[in-house]
mmCIF file of C-alpha atoms in Angstrom:
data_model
loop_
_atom_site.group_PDB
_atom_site.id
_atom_site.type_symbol
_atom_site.label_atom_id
_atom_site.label_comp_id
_atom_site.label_asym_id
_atom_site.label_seq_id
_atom_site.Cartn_x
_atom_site.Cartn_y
_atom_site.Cartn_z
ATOM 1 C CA UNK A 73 129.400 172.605 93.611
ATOM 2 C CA UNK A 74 126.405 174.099 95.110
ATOM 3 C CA UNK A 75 123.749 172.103 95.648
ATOM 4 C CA UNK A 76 121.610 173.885 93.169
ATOM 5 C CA UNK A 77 124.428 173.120 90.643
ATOM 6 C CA UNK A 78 124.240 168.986 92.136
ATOM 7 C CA UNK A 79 120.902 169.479 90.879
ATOM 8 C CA UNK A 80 120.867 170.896 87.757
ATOM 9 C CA UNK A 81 124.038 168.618 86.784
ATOM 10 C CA UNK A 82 122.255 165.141 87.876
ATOM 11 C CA UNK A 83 119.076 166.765 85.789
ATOM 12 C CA UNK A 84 121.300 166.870 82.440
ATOM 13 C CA UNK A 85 122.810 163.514 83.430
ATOM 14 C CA UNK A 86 119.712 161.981 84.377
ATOM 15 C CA UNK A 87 117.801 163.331 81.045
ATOM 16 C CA UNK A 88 121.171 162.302 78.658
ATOM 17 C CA UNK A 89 121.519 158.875 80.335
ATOM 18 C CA UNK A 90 118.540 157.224 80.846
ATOM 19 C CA UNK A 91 117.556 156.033 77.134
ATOM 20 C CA UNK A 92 121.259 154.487 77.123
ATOM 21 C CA UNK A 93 120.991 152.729 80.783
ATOM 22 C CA UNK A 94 117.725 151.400 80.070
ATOM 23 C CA UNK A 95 118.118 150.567 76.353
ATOM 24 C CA UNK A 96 121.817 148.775 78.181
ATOM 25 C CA UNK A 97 119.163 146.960 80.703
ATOM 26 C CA UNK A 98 116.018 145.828 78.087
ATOM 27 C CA UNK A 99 119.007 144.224 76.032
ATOM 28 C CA UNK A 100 119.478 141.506 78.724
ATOM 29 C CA UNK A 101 116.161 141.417 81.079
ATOM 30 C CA UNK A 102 112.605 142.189 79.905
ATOM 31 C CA UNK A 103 111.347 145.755 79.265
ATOM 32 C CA UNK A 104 109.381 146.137 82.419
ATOM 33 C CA UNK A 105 111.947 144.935 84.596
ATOM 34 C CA UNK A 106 114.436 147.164 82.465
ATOM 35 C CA UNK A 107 112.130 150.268 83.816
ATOM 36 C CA UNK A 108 113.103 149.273 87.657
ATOM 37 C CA UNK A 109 116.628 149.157 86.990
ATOM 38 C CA UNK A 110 117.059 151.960 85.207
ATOM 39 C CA UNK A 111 115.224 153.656 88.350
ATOM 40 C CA UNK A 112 117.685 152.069 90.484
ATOM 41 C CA UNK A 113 120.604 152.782 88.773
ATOM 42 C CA UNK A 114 119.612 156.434 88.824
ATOM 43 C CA UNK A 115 118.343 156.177 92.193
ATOM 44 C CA UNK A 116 121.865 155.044 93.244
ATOM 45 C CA UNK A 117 123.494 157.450 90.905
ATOM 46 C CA UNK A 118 121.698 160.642 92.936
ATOM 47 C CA UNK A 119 122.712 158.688 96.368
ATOM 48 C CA UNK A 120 126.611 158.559 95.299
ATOM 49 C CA UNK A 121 126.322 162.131 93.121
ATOM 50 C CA UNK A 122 129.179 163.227 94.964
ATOM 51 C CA UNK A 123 131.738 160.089 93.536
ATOM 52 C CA UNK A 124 130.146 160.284 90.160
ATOM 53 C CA UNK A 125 132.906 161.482 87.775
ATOM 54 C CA UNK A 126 132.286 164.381 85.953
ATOM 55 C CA UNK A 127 133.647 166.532 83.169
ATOM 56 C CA UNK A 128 133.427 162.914 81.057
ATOM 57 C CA UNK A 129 130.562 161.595 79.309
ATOM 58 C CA UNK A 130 132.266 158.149 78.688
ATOM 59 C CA UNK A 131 133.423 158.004 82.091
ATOM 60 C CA UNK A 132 130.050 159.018 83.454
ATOM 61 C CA UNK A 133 128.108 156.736 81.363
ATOM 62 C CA UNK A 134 130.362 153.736 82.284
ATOM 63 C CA UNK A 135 130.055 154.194 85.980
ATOM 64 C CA UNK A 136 126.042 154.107 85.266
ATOM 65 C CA UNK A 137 126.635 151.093 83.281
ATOM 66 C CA UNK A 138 128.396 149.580 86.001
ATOM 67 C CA UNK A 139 125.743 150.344 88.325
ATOM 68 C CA UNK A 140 122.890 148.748 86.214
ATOM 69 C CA UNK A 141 124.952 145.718 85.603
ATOM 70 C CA UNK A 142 124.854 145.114 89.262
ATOM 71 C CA UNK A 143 121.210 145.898 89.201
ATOM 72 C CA UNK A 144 120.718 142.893 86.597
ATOM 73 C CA UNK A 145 123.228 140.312 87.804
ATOM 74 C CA UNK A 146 120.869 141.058 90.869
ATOM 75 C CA UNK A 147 117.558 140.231 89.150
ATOM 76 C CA UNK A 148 119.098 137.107 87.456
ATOM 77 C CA UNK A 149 120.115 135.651 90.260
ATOM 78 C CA UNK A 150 117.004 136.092 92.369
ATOM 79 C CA UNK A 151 116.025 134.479 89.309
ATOM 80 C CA UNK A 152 118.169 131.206 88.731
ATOM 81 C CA UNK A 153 117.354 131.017 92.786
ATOM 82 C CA UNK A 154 113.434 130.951 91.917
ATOM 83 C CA UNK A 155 113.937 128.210 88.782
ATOM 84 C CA UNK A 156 116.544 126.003 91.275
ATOM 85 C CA UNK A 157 114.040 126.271 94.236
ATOM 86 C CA UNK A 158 111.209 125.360 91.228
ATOM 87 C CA UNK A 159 113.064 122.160 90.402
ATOM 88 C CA UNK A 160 113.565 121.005 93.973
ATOM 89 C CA UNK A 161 110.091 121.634 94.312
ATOM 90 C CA UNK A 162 109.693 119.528 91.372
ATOM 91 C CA UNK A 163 111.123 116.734 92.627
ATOM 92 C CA UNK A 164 108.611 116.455 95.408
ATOM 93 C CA UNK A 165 106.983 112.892 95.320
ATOM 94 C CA UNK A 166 103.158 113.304 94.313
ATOM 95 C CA UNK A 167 101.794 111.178 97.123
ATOM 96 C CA UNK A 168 102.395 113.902 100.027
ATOM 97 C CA UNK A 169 100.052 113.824 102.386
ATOM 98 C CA UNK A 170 96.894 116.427 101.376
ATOM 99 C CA UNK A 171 97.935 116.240 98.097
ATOM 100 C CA UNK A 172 100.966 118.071 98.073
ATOM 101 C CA UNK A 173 101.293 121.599 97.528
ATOM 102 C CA UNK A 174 99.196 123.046 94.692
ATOM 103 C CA UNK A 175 100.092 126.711 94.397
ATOM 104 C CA UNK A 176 103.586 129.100 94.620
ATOM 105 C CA UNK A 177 102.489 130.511 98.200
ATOM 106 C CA UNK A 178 101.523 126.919 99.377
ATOM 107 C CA UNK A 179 105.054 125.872 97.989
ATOM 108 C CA UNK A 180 106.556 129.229 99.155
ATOM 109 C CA UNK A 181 105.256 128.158 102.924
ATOM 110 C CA UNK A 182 106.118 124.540 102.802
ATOM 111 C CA UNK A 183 109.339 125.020 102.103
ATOM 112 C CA UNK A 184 110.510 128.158 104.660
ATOM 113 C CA UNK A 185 108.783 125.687 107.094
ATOM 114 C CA UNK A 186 111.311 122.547 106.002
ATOM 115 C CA UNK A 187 113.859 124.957 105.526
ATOM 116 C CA UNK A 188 113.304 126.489 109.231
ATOM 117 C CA UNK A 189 113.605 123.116 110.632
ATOM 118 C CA UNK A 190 116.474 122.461 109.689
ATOM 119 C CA UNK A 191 120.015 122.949 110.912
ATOM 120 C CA UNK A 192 121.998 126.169 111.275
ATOM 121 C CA UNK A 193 124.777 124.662 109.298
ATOM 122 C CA UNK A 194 122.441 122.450 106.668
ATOM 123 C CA UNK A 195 120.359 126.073 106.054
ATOM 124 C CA UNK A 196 123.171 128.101 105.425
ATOM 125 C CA UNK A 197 124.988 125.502 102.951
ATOM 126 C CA UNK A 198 121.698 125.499 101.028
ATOM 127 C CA UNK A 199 121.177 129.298 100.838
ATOM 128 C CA UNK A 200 124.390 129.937 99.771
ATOM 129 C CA UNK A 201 124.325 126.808 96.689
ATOM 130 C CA UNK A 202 120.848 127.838 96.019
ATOM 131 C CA UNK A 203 119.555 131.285 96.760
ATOM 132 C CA UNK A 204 123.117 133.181 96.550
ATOM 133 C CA UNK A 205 124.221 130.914 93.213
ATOM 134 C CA UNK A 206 127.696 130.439 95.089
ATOM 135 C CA UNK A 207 130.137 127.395 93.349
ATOM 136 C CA UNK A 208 131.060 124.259 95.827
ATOM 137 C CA UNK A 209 134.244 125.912 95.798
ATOM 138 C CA UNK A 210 132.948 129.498 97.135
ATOM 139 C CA UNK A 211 130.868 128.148 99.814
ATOM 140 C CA UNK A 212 134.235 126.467 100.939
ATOM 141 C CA UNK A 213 136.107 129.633 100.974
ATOM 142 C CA UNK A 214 133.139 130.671 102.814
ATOM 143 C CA UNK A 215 132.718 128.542 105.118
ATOM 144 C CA UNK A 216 136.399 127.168 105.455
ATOM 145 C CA UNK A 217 135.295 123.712 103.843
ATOM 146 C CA UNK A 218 137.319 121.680 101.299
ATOM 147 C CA UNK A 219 135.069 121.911 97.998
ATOM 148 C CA UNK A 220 134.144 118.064 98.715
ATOM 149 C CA UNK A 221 133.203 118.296 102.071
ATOM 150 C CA UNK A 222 130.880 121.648 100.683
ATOM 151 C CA UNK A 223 129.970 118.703 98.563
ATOM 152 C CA UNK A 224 128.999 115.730 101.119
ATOM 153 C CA UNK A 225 127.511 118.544 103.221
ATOM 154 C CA UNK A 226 125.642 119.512 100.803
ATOM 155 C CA UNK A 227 123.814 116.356 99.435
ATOM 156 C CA UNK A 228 123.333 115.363 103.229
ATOM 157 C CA UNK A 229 121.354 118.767 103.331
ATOM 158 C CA UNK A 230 119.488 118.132 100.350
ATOM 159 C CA UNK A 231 118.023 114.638 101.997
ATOM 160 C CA UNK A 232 117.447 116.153 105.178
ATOM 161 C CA UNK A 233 115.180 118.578 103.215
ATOM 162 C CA UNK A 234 113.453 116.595 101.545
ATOM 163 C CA UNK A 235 112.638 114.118 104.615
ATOM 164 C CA UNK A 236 111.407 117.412 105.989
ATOM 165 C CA UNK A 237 109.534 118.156 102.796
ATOM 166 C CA UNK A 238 108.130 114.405 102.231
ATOM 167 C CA UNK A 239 106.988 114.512 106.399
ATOM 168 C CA UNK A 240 104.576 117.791 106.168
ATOM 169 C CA UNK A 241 101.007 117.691 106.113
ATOM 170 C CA UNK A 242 99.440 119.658 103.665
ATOM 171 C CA UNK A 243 96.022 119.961 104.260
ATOM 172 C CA UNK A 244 93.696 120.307 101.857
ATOM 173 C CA UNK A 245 92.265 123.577 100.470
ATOM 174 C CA UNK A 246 88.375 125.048 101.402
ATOM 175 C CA UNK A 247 86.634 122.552 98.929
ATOM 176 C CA UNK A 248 88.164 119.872 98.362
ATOM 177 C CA UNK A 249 87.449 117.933 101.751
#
């Protein structure tokens, strides 16, 4: 197919598809987030034009279906990871030092700085639980840990973070000195 005909082709596809893919995306995340995966599953779609299968609307439309699932399992995650990381935050005595943190960059900061200071190994365990939403039993396969030493490992990471947490000094912000 000439590329000419790649164009034309991914036009029509692009122009019967999109109402579907989004309308397929808006049904699970919210409409504005809906727009950017739409975009990205037709921004992927023009990338791999040359696998796409053609001849077959059902097929076609399945493969972009496929494609935007991946988009939102994507968003939901990095979501789940912002609510965990929320309620770890959360549980953040009040009586830091400064006051604590009082705003989602100040929070954002304090804890890549705990996070930073701690282990390789204690780092990774926690990324994986909490920012990749991996089971005990998929960080072992990952890491080549029974599930309950993922487990022990695990909570010994959690109080290691939050002695790293409950040590910062926050100071406080222009104002309230």
């Amino acid at each position: 197919m000439s590329e000419d005909d790649e164009e034309k082709w991914f036009d029509w596809m692009f122009r019967t598809f999109y109402g579907p893919v989004w309308a397929y995306a808006a049904r699970r995340v919210d409409r504005a987030v809906a727009d950017d995966i739409a975009s990205c599953t037709f921004h992927t779609a023009w990338r791999k034009r040359h696998r796409l299968p053609r001849g077959d609307d059902r097929a076609v439309v399945a493969w972009l279906y496929r494609v935007a699932w991946g988009h939102v399992r994507n968003v939901t995650r990095g979501e789940r990871r912002r609510q965990r990381l929320a309620g770890l935050l959360r549980q953040l005595p009040p009586d830091l030092p400064g006051g604590g943190p009082r705003d989602e960059e100040e929070i954002r900061t304090a804890m890549e700085t705990a996070m930073a200071r701690l282990r390789p190994k204690d780092g990774e365990i926690l990324r994986l639980h909490y920012w990749e939403d991996l089971a005990i039993e998929e960080i072992g396969e990952i890491l080549g840990l029974t599930p309950n030493a993922v487990r022990v490992r695990l909570c010994r990471a959690r109080l290691r973070l939050g002695e790293f947490l409950r040590g910062m000094r926050l100071e406080p912000g222009e104002g309230e000195r």
